[in-house]
Short mmCIF file of C-alpha atoms in Angstrom, two decimals:
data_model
loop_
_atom_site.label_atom_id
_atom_site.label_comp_id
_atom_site.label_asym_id
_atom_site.label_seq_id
_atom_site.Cartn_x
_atom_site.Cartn_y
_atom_site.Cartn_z
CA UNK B 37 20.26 9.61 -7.07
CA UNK B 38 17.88 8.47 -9.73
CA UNK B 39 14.63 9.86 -7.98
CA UNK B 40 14.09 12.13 -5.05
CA UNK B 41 10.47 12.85 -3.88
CA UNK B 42 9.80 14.88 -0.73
CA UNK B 43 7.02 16.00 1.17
CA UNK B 44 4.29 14.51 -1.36
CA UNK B 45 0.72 14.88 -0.04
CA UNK B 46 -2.27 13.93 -2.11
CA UNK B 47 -6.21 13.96 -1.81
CA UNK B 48 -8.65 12.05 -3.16
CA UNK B 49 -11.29 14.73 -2.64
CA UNK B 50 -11.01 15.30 1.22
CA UNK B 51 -9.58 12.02 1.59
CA UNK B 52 -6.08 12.25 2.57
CA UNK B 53 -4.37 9.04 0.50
CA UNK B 54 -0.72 10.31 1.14
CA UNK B 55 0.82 12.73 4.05
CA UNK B 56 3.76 13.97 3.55
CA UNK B 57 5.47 11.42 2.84
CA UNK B 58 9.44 11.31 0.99
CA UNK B 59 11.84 8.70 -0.85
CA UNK B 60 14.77 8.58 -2.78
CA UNK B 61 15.94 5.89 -5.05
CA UNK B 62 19.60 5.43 -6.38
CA UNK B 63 20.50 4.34 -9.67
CA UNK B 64 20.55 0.11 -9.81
CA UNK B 65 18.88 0.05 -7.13
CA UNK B 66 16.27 -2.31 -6.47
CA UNK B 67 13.28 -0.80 -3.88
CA UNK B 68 10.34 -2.21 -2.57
CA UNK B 69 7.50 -0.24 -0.92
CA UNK B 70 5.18 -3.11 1.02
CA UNK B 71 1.88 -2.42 2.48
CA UNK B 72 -1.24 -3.58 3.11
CA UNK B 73 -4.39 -3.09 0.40
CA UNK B 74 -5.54 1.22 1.18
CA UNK B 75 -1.95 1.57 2.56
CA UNK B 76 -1.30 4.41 -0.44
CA UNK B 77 1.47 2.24 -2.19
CA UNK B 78 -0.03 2.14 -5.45
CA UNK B 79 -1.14 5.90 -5.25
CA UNK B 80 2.88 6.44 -4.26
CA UNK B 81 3.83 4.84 -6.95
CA UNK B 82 1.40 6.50 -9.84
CA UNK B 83 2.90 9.69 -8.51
CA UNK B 84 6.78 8.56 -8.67
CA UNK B 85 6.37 7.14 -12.30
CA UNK B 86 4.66 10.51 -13.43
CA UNK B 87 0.97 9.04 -14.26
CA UNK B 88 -0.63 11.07 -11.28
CA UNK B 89 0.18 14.53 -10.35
CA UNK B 90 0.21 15.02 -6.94
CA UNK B 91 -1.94 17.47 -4.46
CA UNK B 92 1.50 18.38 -3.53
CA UNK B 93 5.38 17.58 -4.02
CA UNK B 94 8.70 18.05 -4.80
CA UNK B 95 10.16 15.80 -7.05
CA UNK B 96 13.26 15.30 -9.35
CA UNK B 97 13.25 12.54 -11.48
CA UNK B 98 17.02 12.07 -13.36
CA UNK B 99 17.68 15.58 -12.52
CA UNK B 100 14.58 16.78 -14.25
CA UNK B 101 12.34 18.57 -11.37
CA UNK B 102 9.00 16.96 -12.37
CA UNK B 103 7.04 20.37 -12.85
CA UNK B 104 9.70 21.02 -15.37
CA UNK B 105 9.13 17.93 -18.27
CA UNK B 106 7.48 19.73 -21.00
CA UNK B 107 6.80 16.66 -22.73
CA UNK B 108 6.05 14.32 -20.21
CA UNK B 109 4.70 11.60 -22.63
CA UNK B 110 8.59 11.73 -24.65
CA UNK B 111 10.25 12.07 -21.10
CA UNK B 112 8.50 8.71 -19.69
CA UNK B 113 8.92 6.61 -22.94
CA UNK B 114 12.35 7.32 -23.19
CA UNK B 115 13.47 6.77 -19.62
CA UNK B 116 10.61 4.83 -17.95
CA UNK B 117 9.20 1.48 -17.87
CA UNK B 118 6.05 0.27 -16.22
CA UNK B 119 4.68 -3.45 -15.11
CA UNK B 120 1.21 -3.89 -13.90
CA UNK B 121 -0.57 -6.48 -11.99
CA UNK B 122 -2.61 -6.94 -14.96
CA UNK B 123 -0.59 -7.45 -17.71
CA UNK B 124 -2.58 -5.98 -20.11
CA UNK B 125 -0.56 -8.03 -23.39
CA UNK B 126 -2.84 -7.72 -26.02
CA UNK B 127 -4.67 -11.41 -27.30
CA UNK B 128 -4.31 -10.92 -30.93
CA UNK B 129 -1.06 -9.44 -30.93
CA UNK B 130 1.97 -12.43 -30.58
CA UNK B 131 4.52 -12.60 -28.28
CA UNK B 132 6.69 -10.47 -30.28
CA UNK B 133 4.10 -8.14 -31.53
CA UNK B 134 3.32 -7.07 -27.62
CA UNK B 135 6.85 -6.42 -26.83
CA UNK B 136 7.76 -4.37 -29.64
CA UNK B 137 4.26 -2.49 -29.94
CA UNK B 138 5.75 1.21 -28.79
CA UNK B 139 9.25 0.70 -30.13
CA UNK B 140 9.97 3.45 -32.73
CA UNK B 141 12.88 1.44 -34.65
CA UNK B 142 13.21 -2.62 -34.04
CA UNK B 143 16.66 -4.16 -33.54
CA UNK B 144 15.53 -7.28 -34.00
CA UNK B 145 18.77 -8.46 -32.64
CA UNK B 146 18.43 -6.34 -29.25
CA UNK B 147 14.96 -7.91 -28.91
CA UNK B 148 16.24 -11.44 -30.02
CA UNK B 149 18.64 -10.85 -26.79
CA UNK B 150 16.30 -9.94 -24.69
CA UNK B 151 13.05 -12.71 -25.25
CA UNK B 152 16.84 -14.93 -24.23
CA UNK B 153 17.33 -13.02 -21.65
CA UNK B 154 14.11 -13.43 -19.98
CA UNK B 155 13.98 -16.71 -21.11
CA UNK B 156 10.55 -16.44 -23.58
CA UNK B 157 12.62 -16.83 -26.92
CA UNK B 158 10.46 -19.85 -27.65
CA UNK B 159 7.27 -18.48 -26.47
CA UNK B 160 7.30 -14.97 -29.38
CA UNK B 161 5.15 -16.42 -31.99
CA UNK B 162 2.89 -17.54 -29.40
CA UNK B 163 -0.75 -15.42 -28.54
CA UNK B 164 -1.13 -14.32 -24.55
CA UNK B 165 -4.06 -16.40 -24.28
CA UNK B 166 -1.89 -19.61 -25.14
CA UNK B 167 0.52 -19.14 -22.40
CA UNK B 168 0.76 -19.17 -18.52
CA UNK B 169 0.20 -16.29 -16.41
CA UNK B 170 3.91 -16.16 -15.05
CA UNK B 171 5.23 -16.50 -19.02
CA UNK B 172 2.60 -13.57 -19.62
CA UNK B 173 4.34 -11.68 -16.98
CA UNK B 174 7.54 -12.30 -18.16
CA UNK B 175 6.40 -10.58 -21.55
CA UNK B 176 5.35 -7.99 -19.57
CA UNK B 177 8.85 -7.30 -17.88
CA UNK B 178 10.28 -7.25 -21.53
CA UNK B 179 7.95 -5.11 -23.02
CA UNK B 180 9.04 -2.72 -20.17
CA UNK B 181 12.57 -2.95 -20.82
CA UNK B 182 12.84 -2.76 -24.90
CA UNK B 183 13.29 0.78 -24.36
CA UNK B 184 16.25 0.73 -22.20
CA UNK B 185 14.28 2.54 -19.61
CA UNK B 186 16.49 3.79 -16.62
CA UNK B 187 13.81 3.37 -14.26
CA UNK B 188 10.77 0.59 -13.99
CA UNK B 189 7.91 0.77 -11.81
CA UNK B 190 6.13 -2.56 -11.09
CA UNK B 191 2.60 -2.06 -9.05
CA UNK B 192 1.51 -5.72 -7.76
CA UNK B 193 3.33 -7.04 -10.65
CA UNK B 194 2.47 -10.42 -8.51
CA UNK B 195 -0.66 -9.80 -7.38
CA UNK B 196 -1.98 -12.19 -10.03
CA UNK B 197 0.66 -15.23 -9.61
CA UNK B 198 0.99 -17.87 -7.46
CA UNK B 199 3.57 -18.65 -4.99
CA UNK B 200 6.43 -19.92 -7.64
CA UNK B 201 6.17 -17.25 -10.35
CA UNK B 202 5.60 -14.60 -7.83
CA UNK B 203 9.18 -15.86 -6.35
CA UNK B 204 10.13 -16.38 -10.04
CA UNK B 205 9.21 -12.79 -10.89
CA UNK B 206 10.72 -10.84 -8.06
CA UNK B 207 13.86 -13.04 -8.99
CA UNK B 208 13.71 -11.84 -11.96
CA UNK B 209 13.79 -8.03 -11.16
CA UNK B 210 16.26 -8.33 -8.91
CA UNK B 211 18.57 -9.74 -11.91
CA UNK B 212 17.42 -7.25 -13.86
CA UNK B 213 18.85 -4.45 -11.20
CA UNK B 214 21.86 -6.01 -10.66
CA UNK B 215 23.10 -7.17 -14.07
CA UNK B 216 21.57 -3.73 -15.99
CA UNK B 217 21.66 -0.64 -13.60
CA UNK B 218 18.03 -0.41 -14.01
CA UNK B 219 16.58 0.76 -11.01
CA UNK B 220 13.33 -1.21 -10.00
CA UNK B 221 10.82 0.53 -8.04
CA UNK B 222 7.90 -2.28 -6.92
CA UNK B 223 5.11 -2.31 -4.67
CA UNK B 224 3.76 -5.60 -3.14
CA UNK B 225 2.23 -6.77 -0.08
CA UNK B 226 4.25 -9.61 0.58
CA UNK B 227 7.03 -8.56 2.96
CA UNK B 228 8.41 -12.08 2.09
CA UNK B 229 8.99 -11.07 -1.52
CA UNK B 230 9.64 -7.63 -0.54
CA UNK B 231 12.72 -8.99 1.20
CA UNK B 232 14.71 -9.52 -2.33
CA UNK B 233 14.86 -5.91 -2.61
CA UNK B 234 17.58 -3.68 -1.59
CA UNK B 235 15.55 -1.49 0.26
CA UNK B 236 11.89 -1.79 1.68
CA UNK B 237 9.83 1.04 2.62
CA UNK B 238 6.68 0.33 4.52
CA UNK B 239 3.52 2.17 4.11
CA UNK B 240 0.40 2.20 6.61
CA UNK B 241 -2.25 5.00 6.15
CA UNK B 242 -0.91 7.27 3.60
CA UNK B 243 2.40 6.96 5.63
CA UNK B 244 6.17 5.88 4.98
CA UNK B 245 8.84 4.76 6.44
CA UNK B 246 11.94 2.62 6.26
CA UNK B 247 11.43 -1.19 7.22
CA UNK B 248 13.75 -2.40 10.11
#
């Protein structure tokens, strides 16, 4: 098990965003938590990937309990990788530039490999603003995996996409789960594209539960 989080409960002043709620994610695996917009599904996942501390949990992340990373900053860059529904590529950085931005040491062959992988070889000379939002997206996904994280969280990653790169996308991680033992963690709305996933967890009102 890659991730286990129990009994997390977390305010927003006296607002009550999550209640007690508790999932566990094996390694490779690909899991989708669906709800609607207020559901808690993006405050969920802020808490699983270690960017908000919860009013209350218990969670191990690769056998680490999370009150327990010293150096959380180190601990996330080495083992974590994040997509947003905003891609947030910067303009007058290239392609290439955006991907490898945080990477310590290049191998510009392990990054060659990967742009093919993903399919944006062509595109890493290129600046954000002179590609299409699903290409932009696809940068995205690399720049989250040219760390070799073991685990990627993905909030809305299609939020901003239509129909055929938001099917394009979710194909995409799945791949990604199956062919590299990267477990993908991803929230979305669409039960449609939630579907793809191994597992789908549905939350309503700060709630969870498994999706029958």
């Amino acid at each position: 098990m890659i991730l286990e989080a129990k009994n997390i409960t977390h305010f927003y002043g006296n607002e009550k965003a999550l209640d007690d709620v508790s999932i566990f994610i094996k390694t490779g695996e690909f899991v989708a938590i669906v709800g609607k917009s207020g559901s808690g599904k993006s405050t969920l996942i802020s808490i699983l990937a270690t960017l908000l501390k919860p009013t209350n949990a218990n969670m191990t992340l690769l056998n680490h309990k999370s009150e327990d990373i010293k150096d959380i900053d180190t601990f996330r860059k080495e083992n974590i990788g994040f997509i947003f529904q905003f891609h947030y590529l910067i303009n007058y950085l290239t392609v290439y530039e955006n991907i490898t931005l945080a990477v310590d040491k290049i191998d510009k062959n392990e990054v060659t490999e990967l742009l093919k992988y993903l399919e944006i070889y062509e595109l890493k000379d290129k600046y954000p603003y002179e590609i299409s939002g699903g290409q932009r997206q696809r940068v995205a996904i690399a720049r989250a995996l040219v760390n070799k994280p073991k685990i990627i969280f993905a909030d809305e990653p299609t939020g901003n996409l239509d129909s055929q790169n938001s099917d394009n996308v979710f194909k995409l991680l799945q791949k990604i789960a199956r062919e590299n033992g990267v477990s993908i963690v991803v929230t979305t709305h669409d039960l449609d594209l939630a579907k793809k996933a191994d597992t789908i967890y549905e939350m309503s009102d700060g709630h969870i539960s498994n999706y029958n």
